[in-house]
Coordinates of C-alpha atoms in Angstrom, one line a residue:
Chain A
X353 CA 7.8 -17.3 15.1
X354 CA 7.3 -19.5 12.1
X355 CA 3.9 -20.9 13.2
X356 CA 0.7 -19.2 12.4
X357 CA -1.0 -16.8 14.7
X358 CA -3.4 -19.4 16.2
X359 CA -4.2 -20.7 18.7
X360 CA -4.5 -17.2 20.0
X361 CA -5.0 -16.1 23.5
X362 CA -8.2 -14.5 24.7
X363 CA -6.4 -11.7 26.4
X364 CA -7.1 -8.1 25.5
X365 CA -5.7 -4.9 26.8
X366 CA -8.2 -2.3 28.0
X367 CA -6.8 1.2 27.9
X368 CA -8.3 4.3 29.5
X369 CA -6.9 7.6 28.6
X370 CA -8.1 11.0 29.8
X371 CA -8.6 13.2 32.8
X372 CA -8.2 11.5 36.2
X373 CA -11.5 11.5 38.1
X374 CA -13.5 9.5 40.7
X375 CA -14.9 6.2 39.6
X376 CA -12.9 5.3 36.6
X377 CA -11.8 1.9 37.9
X378 CA -15.3 1.2 39.3
X379 CA -16.9 2.0 36.0
X380 CA -14.6 -0.1 33.9
X381 CA -14.5 -3.0 36.3
X382 CA -18.3 -3.0 36.5
X383 CA -18.6 -3.4 32.7
X384 CA -16.1 -6.1 32.7
X385 CA -17.7 -8.0 35.6
X386 CA -21.1 -7.8 33.9
X387 CA -19.5 -9.4 30.9
X388 CA -17.8 -12.1 33.1
X389 CA -14.4 -10.9 31.9
X390 CA -11.6 -11.5 34.3
X391 CA -9.1 -8.8 35.1
X392 CA -5.6 -10.3 35.3
X393 CA -3.6 -7.2 35.8
X394 CA -4.1 -3.5 36.3
X395 CA -1.8 -0.5 36.3
X396 CA -2.2 3.2 36.1
X397 CA 0.1 6.2 35.8
X398 CA 0.1 9.8 34.7
X399 CA 1.8 10.4 31.3
X400 CA 2.1 13.8 29.6
X401 CA -0.6 15.1 32.0
X402 CA -3.0 12.4 31.0
X403 CA -4.3 9.6 33.2
X404 CA -3.5 6.3 31.7
X405 CA -5.0 3.1 33.0
X406 CA -4.1 -0.3 31.5
X407 CA -5.9 -3.5 32.3
X408 CA -5.1 -6.9 31.0
X409 CA -8.3 -8.8 30.7
X410 CA -9.0 -12.5 30.0
X411 CA -12.1 -13.0 27.8
X412 CA -12.0 -16.8 28.0
X413 CA -15.1 -17.0 30.2
X414 CA -16.8 -13.8 28.9
X415 CA -20.5 -14.0 28.0
X416 CA -20.5 -11.1 25.5
X417 CA -18.6 -10.9 22.2
X418 CA -15.4 -8.8 22.1
X419 CA -17.0 -6.3 19.8
X420 CA -19.9 -5.7 22.1
X421 CA -17.6 -5.2 25.1
X422 CA -15.6 -2.7 23.1
X423 CA -18.8 -0.8 22.3
X424 CA -20.0 -0.8 26.0
X425 CA -16.6 0.5 27.1
X426 CA -16.5 3.3 24.6
X427 CA -20.1 4.2 25.3
X428 CA -19.4 4.6 29.1
X429 CA -16.2 6.5 28.5
X430 CA -17.6 9.2 26.3
X431 CA -19.7 11.1 28.8
X432 CA -16.8 11.0 31.3
X433 CA -14.4 12.5 28.7
X434 CA -12.4 9.2 28.6
X435 CA -11.1 7.2 25.7
X436 CA -11.7 3.6 26.6
X437 CA -10.8 1.0 24.1
X438 CA -10.0 -2.7 24.1
X439 CA -7.4 -4.3 21.7
X440 CA -6.2 -7.8 21.4
X441 CA -2.9 -8.1 23.3
X442 CA -1.1 -9.3 20.2
X443 CA -0.9 -5.7 18.9
X444 CA 1.4 -4.8 21.8
X445 CA 3.2 -8.1 21.9
X446 CA 4.1 -7.9 18.2
X447 CA 5.2 -4.3 18.5
X448 CA 7.1 -4.3 21.7
X449 CA 8.3 -7.9 22.3
X450 CA 10.3 -10.1 20.0
Chain B
X886 CA 2.0 -13.3 31.4
X887 CA 3.3 -10.4 29.3
X888 CA 3.3 -7.1 31.0
X889 CA 3.4 -3.9 29.0
X890 CA 4.6 -0.6 30.3
X891 CA 2.3 2.4 30.1
X892 CA 4.9 4.0 27.7
X893 CA 4.6 1.0 25.3
X894 CA 0.9 1.0 25.3
X895 CA 0.7 4.8 24.8
X896 CA 3.3 4.7 22.1
X897 CA 1.2 2.2 20.1
X898 CA -2.0 4.1 20.6
X899 CA -0.3 7.4 19.7
X900 CA 1.0 5.9 16.4
X901 CA -2.5 5.0 15.3
X902 CA -4.4 7.9 16.7
X903 CA -2.1 10.8 16.0
X904 CA 0.5 9.6 13.4
X905 CA -1.7 7.8 10.9
X906 CA -0.2 4.4 11.4
X907 CA -2.3 2.0 9.5
X908 CA -2.4 -1.1 7.4
X909 CA -2.6 0.4 3.9
X910 CA -3.8 -2.7 2.2
X911 CA -4.6 -6.4 2.6
X912 CA -4.3 -7.7 -0.9
X913 CA -5.5 -11.1 -1.9
X914 CA -3.7 -12.6 -4.8
X915 CA -5.8 -15.0 -6.9
X916 CA -4.6 -17.1 -9.7
X917 CA -6.7 -17.1 -12.8
X918 CA -4.7 -19.8 -14.6
X919 CA -7.5 -22.3 -14.2
X920 CA -10.0 -19.8 -15.8
X921 CA -8.6 -20.1 -19.4
X922 CA -11.0 -21.2 -22.1
X923 CA -11.3 -20.9 -25.8
X924 CA -14.7 -19.5 -25.3
X925 CA -14.6 -15.9 -23.9
X926 CA -18.0 -16.2 -22.3
X927 CA -16.9 -19.3 -20.3
X928 CA -13.7 -17.4 -19.3
X929 CA -15.8 -14.4 -18.1
X930 CA -17.9 -16.6 -16.0
X931 CA -15.0 -18.6 -14.5
X932 CA -13.1 -15.4 -13.7
X933 CA -16.1 -13.8 -12.0
X934 CA -17.0 -17.0 -10.0
X935 CA -13.5 -17.6 -8.8
X936 CA -12.9 -14.1 -7.6
X937 CA -16.2 -14.0 -5.8
X938 CA -15.6 -17.4 -4.2
X939 CA -12.0 -16.7 -3.1
X940 CA -12.5 -13.2 -1.9
X941 CA -16.1 -13.5 -0.5
X942 CA -14.9 -12.8 3.0
X943 CA -11.9 -10.6 2.3
X944 CA -13.6 -7.3 3.2
X945 CA -15.4 -8.6 6.3
X946 CA -12.2 -10.2 7.6
X947 CA -10.3 -6.9 7.0
X948 CA -12.8 -5.0 9.0
X949 CA -12.9 -7.7 11.8
X950 CA -9.1 -7.4 12.1
X951 CA -9.3 -3.6 12.3
X952 CA -11.7 -3.8 15.2
X953 CA -9.9 -6.6 17.0
X954 CA -6.5 -4.9 17.0
X955 CA -7.6 -1.3 16.9
X956 CA -5.5 -0.9 13.8
X957 CA -7.2 0.7 10.7
X958 CA -7.1 -1.4 7.6
X959 CA -7.6 1.1 4.9
X960 CA -7.9 -0.9 1.7
X961 CA -9.0 -4.4 0.9
X962 CA -7.9 -5.3 -2.6
X963 CA -7.3 -8.1 -5.1
X964 CA -4.6 -8.9 -7.6
X965 CA -5.0 -11.5 -10.3
X966 CA -2.8 -13.4 -12.8
X967 CA -1.8 -11.0 -15.6
X968 CA -4.9 -11.3 -17.8
X969 CA -3.0 -11.5 -21.0
X970 CA -1.7 -14.9 -19.9
X971 CA -5.2 -16.2 -19.3
X972 CA -7.1 -14.6 -22.1
X973 CA -4.9 -15.5 -24.9
X974 CA -6.6 -18.9 -25.2
X975 CA -9.8 -17.2 -26.2
X976 CA -8.4 -16.2 -29.5
X977 CA -10.5 -13.1 -29.6
X978 CA -9.5 -9.4 -29.1
X979 CA -12.6 -8.6 -27.1
X980 CA -10.6 -8.4 -23.9
X981 CA -12.7 -5.6 -22.6
X982 CA -15.3 -8.2 -21.7
X983 CA -12.8 -9.7 -19.3
X984 CA -12.1 -6.2 -17.8
X985 CA -15.8 -5.8 -17.2
X986 CA -16.1 -9.2 -15.5
X987 CA -13.2 -8.2 -13.2
X988 CA -14.9 -5.0 -12.4
X989 CA -18.2 -6.7 -11.6
X990 CA -16.4 -9.2 -9.3
X991 CA -14.5 -6.4 -7.5
X992 CA -17.8 -4.6 -6.9
X993 CA -19.5 -7.8 -5.8
X994 CA -16.9 -8.6 -3.1
X995 CA -16.6 -4.9 -2.1
X996 CA -12.9 -4.2 -2.9
X997 CA -12.0 -0.7 -4.1
X998 CA -9.3 -1.8 -6.6
X999 CA -8.4 -5.0 -8.5
X1000 CA -5.0 -5.2 -10.2
X1001 CA -3.8 -7.5 -12.9
X1002 CA -5.2 -6.3 -16.1
X1003 CA -1.6 -6.8 -17.2
X1004 CA 0.8 -8.0 -19.8
X1005 CA 4.5 -9.0 -19.4
X1006 CA 6.2 -8.0 -22.6
X1007 CA 9.8 -7.3 -21.6
X1008 CA 11.2 -9.4 -24.4
X1009 CA 8.4 -9.5 -26.9
X1010 CA 4.7 -9.3 -27.5
X1011 CA 2.4 -12.2 -28.2
X1012 CA -1.0 -11.7 -30.0
X1013 CA -2.7 -11.9 -26.6
X1014 CA -0.4 -9.3 -25.0
X1015 CA -1.0 -7.0 -27.9
X1016 CA -4.8 -7.5 -27.6
X1017 CA -4.7 -6.7 -23.9
X1018 CA -2.5 -3.6 -24.3
X1019 CA -4.8 -2.2 -27.1
X1020 CA -7.8 -2.8 -24.9
X1021 CA -6.4 -0.9 -21.8
X1022 CA -7.8 2.6 -22.7
X1023 CA -11.3 1.2 -23.1
X1024 CA -11.1 -0.9 -20.0
X1025 CA -9.8 1.9 -17.8
X1026 CA -12.4 4.3 -19.2
X1027 CA -15.4 1.9 -18.7
X1028 CA -14.5 0.2 -15.5
X1029 CA -14.3 1.7 -12.0
X1030 CA -12.0 -0.6 -10.0
X1031 CA -9.8 -2.4 -12.5
X1032 CA -6.1 -1.4 -12.6
X1033 CA -3.7 -2.2 -15.5
X1034 CA 0.0 -2.6 -15.7
X1035 CA 2.5 -3.6 -18.4
X1036 CA 6.1 -4.7 -17.8
X1037 CA 8.3 -3.5 -20.6
X1038 CA 11.7 -4.3 -19.4
X1039 CA 13.8 -6.4 -17.0
X1040 CA 17.5 -6.5 -16.0
X1041 CA 17.6 -10.0 -17.6
X1042 CA 15.8 -9.2 -20.8
X1043 CA 16.6 -5.5 -21.5
X1044 CA 13.9 -3.1 -22.6
X1045 CA 11.3 -3.8 -25.3
X1046 CA 11.4 -0.4 -27.0
X1047 CA 8.5 -1.3 -29.4
X1048 CA 6.3 -1.8 -26.3
X1049 CA 7.6 1.4 -24.7
X1050 CA 6.7 3.3 -27.8
X1051 CA 3.2 1.8 -27.8
X1052 CA 2.7 2.5 -24.1
X1053 CA 3.5 6.2 -24.7
X1054 CA 0.5 6.2 -27.0
X1055 CA -1.7 4.1 -24.7
X1056 CA -1.1 6.4 -21.8
X1057 CA -2.2 9.4 -23.8
X1058 CA -5.2 7.5 -25.0
X1059 CA -6.2 6.4 -21.4
X1060 CA -6.1 10.1 -20.4
X1061 CA -8.1 11.3 -23.4
X1062 CA -10.8 8.7 -23.0
X1063 CA -11.3 9.9 -19.4
X1064 CA -10.9 13.6 -20.2
X1065 CA -14.1 14.4 -18.3
X1066 CA -12.4 13.1 -15.1
X1067 CA -9.0 14.9 -15.6
X1068 CA -7.5 11.8 -17.3
X1069 CA -8.2 9.4 -14.4
X1070 CA -7.8 6.4 -16.7
X1071 CA -4.0 7.0 -16.8
X1072 CA -3.8 7.0 -13.0
X1073 CA -4.9 3.4 -13.1
X1074 CA -2.1 2.3 -15.4
X1075 CA 1.5 1.5 -14.4
X1076 CA 4.4 0.8 -16.9
X1077 CA 7.1 -1.2 -15.1
X1078 CA 10.6 -2.3 -15.5
X1079 CA 11.4 -5.3 -13.2
X1080 CA 7.8 -5.6 -12.0
X1081 CA 7.5 -7.8 -8.9
X1082 CA 5.0 -10.6 -8.6
X1083 CA 3.8 -10.1 -5.1
X1084 CA 3.3 -6.4 -4.9
X1085 CA 0.1 -5.6 -2.8
X1086 CA 0.0 -1.9 -3.8
X1087 CA -2.1 -0.5 -6.6
X1088 CA -2.2 0.3 -9.4
X1089 CA 0.6 -2.0 -10.2
X1090 CA -0.4 -5.2 -8.3
X1091 CA -0.7 -8.5 -10.2
X1092 CA -0.5 -12.1 -9.0
X1093 CA 2.7 -13.5 -10.5
X1094 CA 3.0 -16.8 -12.3
X1095 CA 5.2 -18.3 -9.5
X1096 CA 2.6 -17.6 -6.8
X1097 CA 0.2 -20.1 -5.2
X1098 CA -3.4 -20.4 -6.2
X1099 CA -4.4 -17.8 -3.6
X1100 CA -2.3 -15.7 -1.2
X1101 CA -2.6 -12.8 1.2
X1102 CA -0.1 -9.9 1.0
X1103 CA 0.0 -6.9 3.3
X1104 CA 1.2 -3.4 2.8
X1105 CA 1.9 -1.3 5.9
X1106 CA 2.3 2.3 6.0
X1107 CA 3.7 4.8 8.5
X1108 CA 5.2 7.9 7.0
X1109 CA 3.6 9.9 9.9
X1110 CA 5.3 7.7 12.5
X1111 CA 8.7 8.0 10.9
X1112 CA 8.2 11.8 10.5
X1113 CA 7.4 12.2 14.2
X1114 CA 10.5 10.1 15.1
X1115 CA 12.7 12.2 12.8
X1116 CA 11.3 15.5 14.1
X1117 CA 12.0 14.4 17.7
X1118 CA 15.8 14.2 16.8
X1119 CA 16.6 17.5 15.1
X1120 CA 20.3 17.3 15.9
X1121 CA 21.0 13.6 15.6
X1122 CA 23.8 12.7 13.2
X1123 CA 23.1 10.4 10.3
X1124 CA 24.1 7.2 12.1
X1125 CA 21.8 8.0 15.0
X1126 CA 19.0 9.1 12.6
X1127 CA 19.3 5.9 10.6
X1128 CA 19.0 3.9 13.9
X1129 CA 15.9 5.9 14.9
X1130 CA 14.2 5.2 11.6
X1131 CA 15.2 1.5 11.8
X1132 CA 13.6 1.1 15.2
X1133 CA 10.4 2.9 14.0
X1134 CA 10.2 0.8 10.8
X1135 CA 10.6 -2.4 12.9
X1136 CA 7.6 -1.5 15.0
X1137 CA 5.5 -0.5 12.0
X1138 CA 6.4 -3.7 10.1
X1139 CA 5.5 -5.8 13.1
X1140 CA 1.9 -4.6 12.7
X1141 CA 2.0 -5.8 9.1
X1142 CA 3.3 -9.2 10.1
X1143 CA 0.5 -9.5 12.8
X1144 CA -2.2 -8.5 10.4
X1145 CA -0.9 -10.6 7.6
X1146 CA -0.9 -13.7 9.8
X1147 CA -4.3 -12.9 11.2
X1148 CA -5.8 -12.4 7.8
X1149 CA -4.2 -15.6 6.4
X1150 CA -5.5 -17.5 9.4
X1151 CA -9.1 -16.2 9.2
X1152 CA -9.3 -16.6 5.4
X1153 CA -7.6 -20.0 5.3
X1154 CA -5.2 -18.7 2.7
X1155 CA -1.4 -18.7 2.8
X1156 CA 0.4 -15.6 4.0
X1157 CA 2.7 -14.2 1.3
X1158 CA 4.7 -11.2 2.2
X1159 CA 4.7 -7.9 4.1
X1160 CA 5.6 -5.0 1.8
X1161 CA 7.7 -2.5 3.7
X1162 CA 6.9 0.5 1.5
X1163 CA 6.4 3.9 3.1
X1164 CA 3.3 4.9 1.2
X1165 CA 2.1 8.5 1.7
X1166 CA -1.4 9.7 1.5
X1167 CA -2.6 13.3 0.8
X1168 CA -3.5 13.5 4.6
X1169 CA -1.5 16.0 6.5
X1170 CA 1.2 14.3 8.5
X1171 CA 1.3 11.3 6.2
X1172 CA 4.0 12.5 3.8
X1173 CA 7.3 11.1 2.7
X1174 CA 8.4 14.5 1.5
X1175 CA 7.9 15.9 5.0
X1176 CA 10.4 13.3 6.3
X1177 CA 13.1 14.5 3.9
X1178 CA 12.3 18.1 4.9
X1179 CA 12.5 17.2 8.6
X1180 CA 16.0 15.9 7.9
X1181 CA 17.0 19.4 7.0
X1182 CA 16.1 20.0 3.3
X1183 CA 14.1 23.2 3.0
X1184 CA 11.7 21.7 0.5
X1185 CA 11.7 18.3 -1.2
X1186 CA 13.5 18.7 -4.5
X1187 CA 16.3 20.7 -3.0
X1188 CA 19.9 19.5 -3.3
X1189 CA 20.3 16.7 -0.7
X1190 CA 16.9 15.2 -1.3
X1191 CA 18.3 12.2 -3.1
X1192 CA 20.8 11.5 -0.3
X1193 CA 18.1 12.0 2.4
X1194 CA 15.8 9.6 0.5
X1195 CA 18.5 7.0 0.1
X1196 CA 19.1 7.0 3.9
X1197 CA 15.4 6.8 4.6
X1198 CA 14.8 4.0 2.2
X1199 CA 17.7 1.9 3.4
X1200 CA 16.9 2.4 7.1
X1201 CA 13.2 1.5 6.5
X1202 CA 14.3 -1.8 4.8
X1203 CA 16.9 -2.6 7.5
X1204 CA 14.4 -2.2 10.3
X1205 CA 11.5 -3.8 8.5
X1206 CA 13.5 -6.8 7.3
X1207 CA 14.1 -7.9 10.9
X1208 CA 10.4 -7.6 11.7
X1209 CA 8.8 -9.9 9.3
X1210 CA 9.3 -13.5 8.3
X1211 CA 8.7 -12.7 4.7
X1212 CA 9.4 -9.4 3.2
X1213 CA 8.6 -8.8 -0.4
X1214 CA 6.6 -6.7 -2.9
X1215 CA 8.1 -3.3 -3.7
X1216 CA 9.4 -2.5 -0.2
X1217 CA 10.8 1.0 -0.5
X1218 CA 9.6 4.5 0.0
X1219 CA 7.1 5.7 -2.5
X1220 CA 7.3 9.2 -3.9
X1221 CA 4.1 9.8 -5.8
X1222 CA 3.4 13.5 -6.4
X1223 CA -0.4 13.7 -6.2
X1224 CA -0.6 11.5 -3.1
X1225 CA 1.8 13.4 -0.9
X1226 CA 1.1 16.9 0.4
X1227 CA 4.8 17.8 0.6
X1228 CA 5.4 16.7 -3.0
X1229 CA 2.3 18.6 -4.2
X1230 CA 3.4 21.8 -2.5
X1231 CA 7.0 21.6 -3.8
X1232 CA 5.7 20.9 -7.3
X1233 CA 3.4 23.9 -7.1
X1234 CA 6.2 26.1 -5.9
X1235 CA 8.2 24.9 -8.9
X1236 CA 11.1 23.6 -6.8
X1237 CA 10.5 19.9 -7.6
X1238 CA 11.1 18.9 -11.2
X1239 CA 10.5 15.6 -13.0
X1240 CA 14.3 15.5 -13.5
X1241 CA 14.8 15.6 -9.7
X1242 CA 12.1 13.0 -9.2
X1243 CA 13.8 10.7 -11.8
X1244 CA 17.1 11.0 -9.9
X1245 CA 15.3 10.2 -6.6
X1246 CA 13.8 7.0 -8.1
X1247 CA 17.3 5.6 -8.5
X1248 CA 17.4 5.2 -4.7
X1249 CA 13.9 4.3 -3.7
X1250 CA 10.8 2.6 -4.8
X1251 CA 9.2 2.9 -7.3
X1252 CA 9.3 5.5 -10.0
X1253 CA 7.8 8.6 -11.6
X1254 CA 4.4 8.1 -9.9
X1255 CA 1.2 10.1 -10.2
X1256 CA 2.7 13.0 -12.0
X1257 CA 0.5 15.2 -14.2
X1258 CA 2.1 16.5 -17.3
X1259 CA 0.7 18.8 -20.0
X1260 CA -2.1 17.3 -22.1
X1261 CA -0.4 18.0 -25.3
X1262 CA 2.7 16.0 -24.4
X1263 CA 3.4 13.8 -27.4
X1264 CA 3.3 10.0 -27.2
X1265 CA 7.0 9.9 -28.2
X1266 CA 8.0 12.1 -25.3
X1267 CA 6.0 10.0 -22.9
X1268 CA 7.7 6.9 -24.3
X1269 CA 11.1 8.5 -23.9
X1270 CA 10.3 9.3 -20.2
X1271 CA 9.3 5.6 -19.8
X1272 CA 12.6 4.5 -21.4
X1273 CA 14.7 6.7 -19.1
X1274 CA 12.9 5.4 -16.0
X1275 CA 13.2 1.8 -17.3
X1276 CA 16.9 2.2 -17.9
X1277 CA 17.4 3.2 -14.2
X1278 CA 15.6 0.0 -13.2
X1279 CA 17.3 -2.2 -15.7
X1280 CA 20.9 -1.1 -14.8
X1281 CA 20.3 -0.9 -11.0
X1282 CA 18.4 -4.3 -10.9
X1283 CA 15.5 -2.6 -9.2
X1284 CA 11.8 -2.0 -9.9
X1285 CA 11.0 1.3 -11.6
X1286 CA 7.7 2.4 -12.9
X1287 CA 5.9 5.2 -14.7
X1288 CA 2.4 6.4 -13.9
X1289 CA 2.0 9.7 -15.8
X1290 CA -1.3 11.6 -16.4
X1291 CA -1.1 13.7 -19.5
X1292 CA -4.0 15.9 -18.3
X1293 CA -6.3 16.6 -21.2
X1294 CA -6.6 20.3 -22.1
X1295 CA -4.3 21.3 -19.2
X1296 CA -1.0 23.2 -19.1
X1297 CA 1.7 23.9 -16.6
X1298 CA 0.2 25.9 -13.8
X1299 CA -3.1 24.0 -13.9
X1300 CA -3.8 21.1 -11.7
X1301 CA -5.8 17.9 -11.7
X1302 CA -8.0 16.6 -8.9
X1303 CA -8.7 12.9 -8.4
X1304 CA -9.8 13.0 -4.8
X1305 CA -9.4 10.3 -2.2
X1306 CA -6.1 8.5 -1.9
X1307 CA -5.2 9.5 -5.5
X1308 CA -5.1 13.2 -4.4
X1309 CA -4.4 16.2 -6.7
X1310 CA -1.5 17.0 -8.9
X1311 CA -0.1 20.2 -10.3
X1312 CA 0.7 19.9 -14.0
X1313 CA 4.5 19.7 -14.2
X1314 CA 6.6 20.7 -17.2
X1315 CA 8.4 18.2 -19.4
X1316 CA 11.3 18.9 -21.8
X1317 CA 10.2 20.5 -25.0
X1318 CA 13.0 18.8 -27.0
X1319 CA 12.0 16.0 -29.3
X1320 CA 12.9 12.3 -28.6
X1321 CA 10.8 11.1 -31.5
X1322 CA 13.6 9.8 -33.7
X1323 CA 15.1 7.9 -30.7
X1324 CA 11.8 6.2 -29.9
X1325 CA 11.1 5.4 -33.6
X1326 CA 14.2 3.2 -33.9
X1327 CA 12.2 0.3 -32.4
X1328 CA 13.6 -3.1 -31.3
X1329 CA 15.1 -3.9 -27.9
X1330 CA 17.7 -2.3 -25.8
X1331 CA 19.9 -5.3 -25.0
X1332 CA 20.1 -6.7 -21.5
X1333 CA 23.0 -5.0 -19.6
X1334 CA 26.2 -6.6 -18.6
X1335 CA 24.8 -6.7 -15.0
X1336 CA 22.4 -9.4 -16.3
X1337 CA 25.3 -11.8 -17.0
X1338 CA 25.8 -12.9 -13.4
X1339 CA 25.7 -16.7 -13.7

């Protein structure tokens, strides 16, 4: 805990929140595959009537910058009524793990 | 590999999306001690160059962090060595030129505020300190982003009542010189007792003399997150309530720790501290007053407000202290009036008085903050208010501050509007009794017995 934040992992958490519908996983995984981003883990559940899908994704071999990936995800999500975002895993690690 | 439950992920996203969790400020502290010169033109250039060089990437890095972590970083700011310490070598009184150079540098690097147009005069005033203090009204009226502060007392030194008396006049002057903007100048001036050297929050931030050449400090803020947690436990007893607040504060502070480390890393500058302060904004749901009300006080200002605030302030510190490697700055709940919708409403209803606010400042950070008072309030009365507040800080070994706006031409019942994070403030009544003879005595209030702890 006393060392600096680097070297940091390349892992991000992709979250999809919204109404459940056909093709969510297909849509998100297509975007990720196109970017050569590797899905390490995937889980989904229904919370407070909302569909929540969480993917842990490794960007070590990705061929697009993080911010571009974020943009592509949000852009695909919008017409489907889904909030799709990607955040560095450290946000969740810092808040929920000691 | 770390796995996170959907509940954890959704909790984090909810805090940001719905409860206004954000990083309130990344503040870069920059030493100006190497900018001293006996030629003021040289000093101006050195100050401008150093700030532009050190903070060149500050705003871009703040925005990058916000995108990477999905965590808003509201303000990117700069604090500098108290200017009085650096400018004294110039031997001039044209300090406004330094203020203008600071303003240009702040605009160049894109920060919205720069603090440190400051003097530390708790025990006495040097010619340089006096020149700086006298130039404050002009600087705050003619610059956009510069913030000023003056430390007039400490537990160790007592209270410099000559400086207090002068600051009463200076505050009035700041307001009058910005009368066309409701006295905005006074909103950028803080008078401190026990000022801290690593505070990232404006308007009172400055880069202390014991600090490194450059440092990054972070202020987190999550009144909305704490409010939601308190609301979800309407019948919890105080022990349980304190635990709930501690847990919430821990999570909020972890975000500050994360962002502080990331910013330090990306900027190649040491990480100073996380300031745990609960800082409200005028946005609905981002109010400290509402937390006290959610604890069961009908309106902030009612009896019980001080006890509720004491519990809140202490629980926030206990939770936050465990979450960060270096906690510092002011680290307490702020109770500014104009920046907190609950405070504004209570003041408008007439149920929150300056006297009650003064009592509340004994148990929280920081002081009588962003309070509009009638424009015809005398300099002596303002000085006496400062003295009262400084006495609370001096005796209790804590930071207290005064940021009053004697709103030009306005009376009780009127209000002032600053917009943005500074909000709006109803003009609150002050006592009509005279304190002029008290203030006129001059000299110093001796350091209290609590100072003798060696």
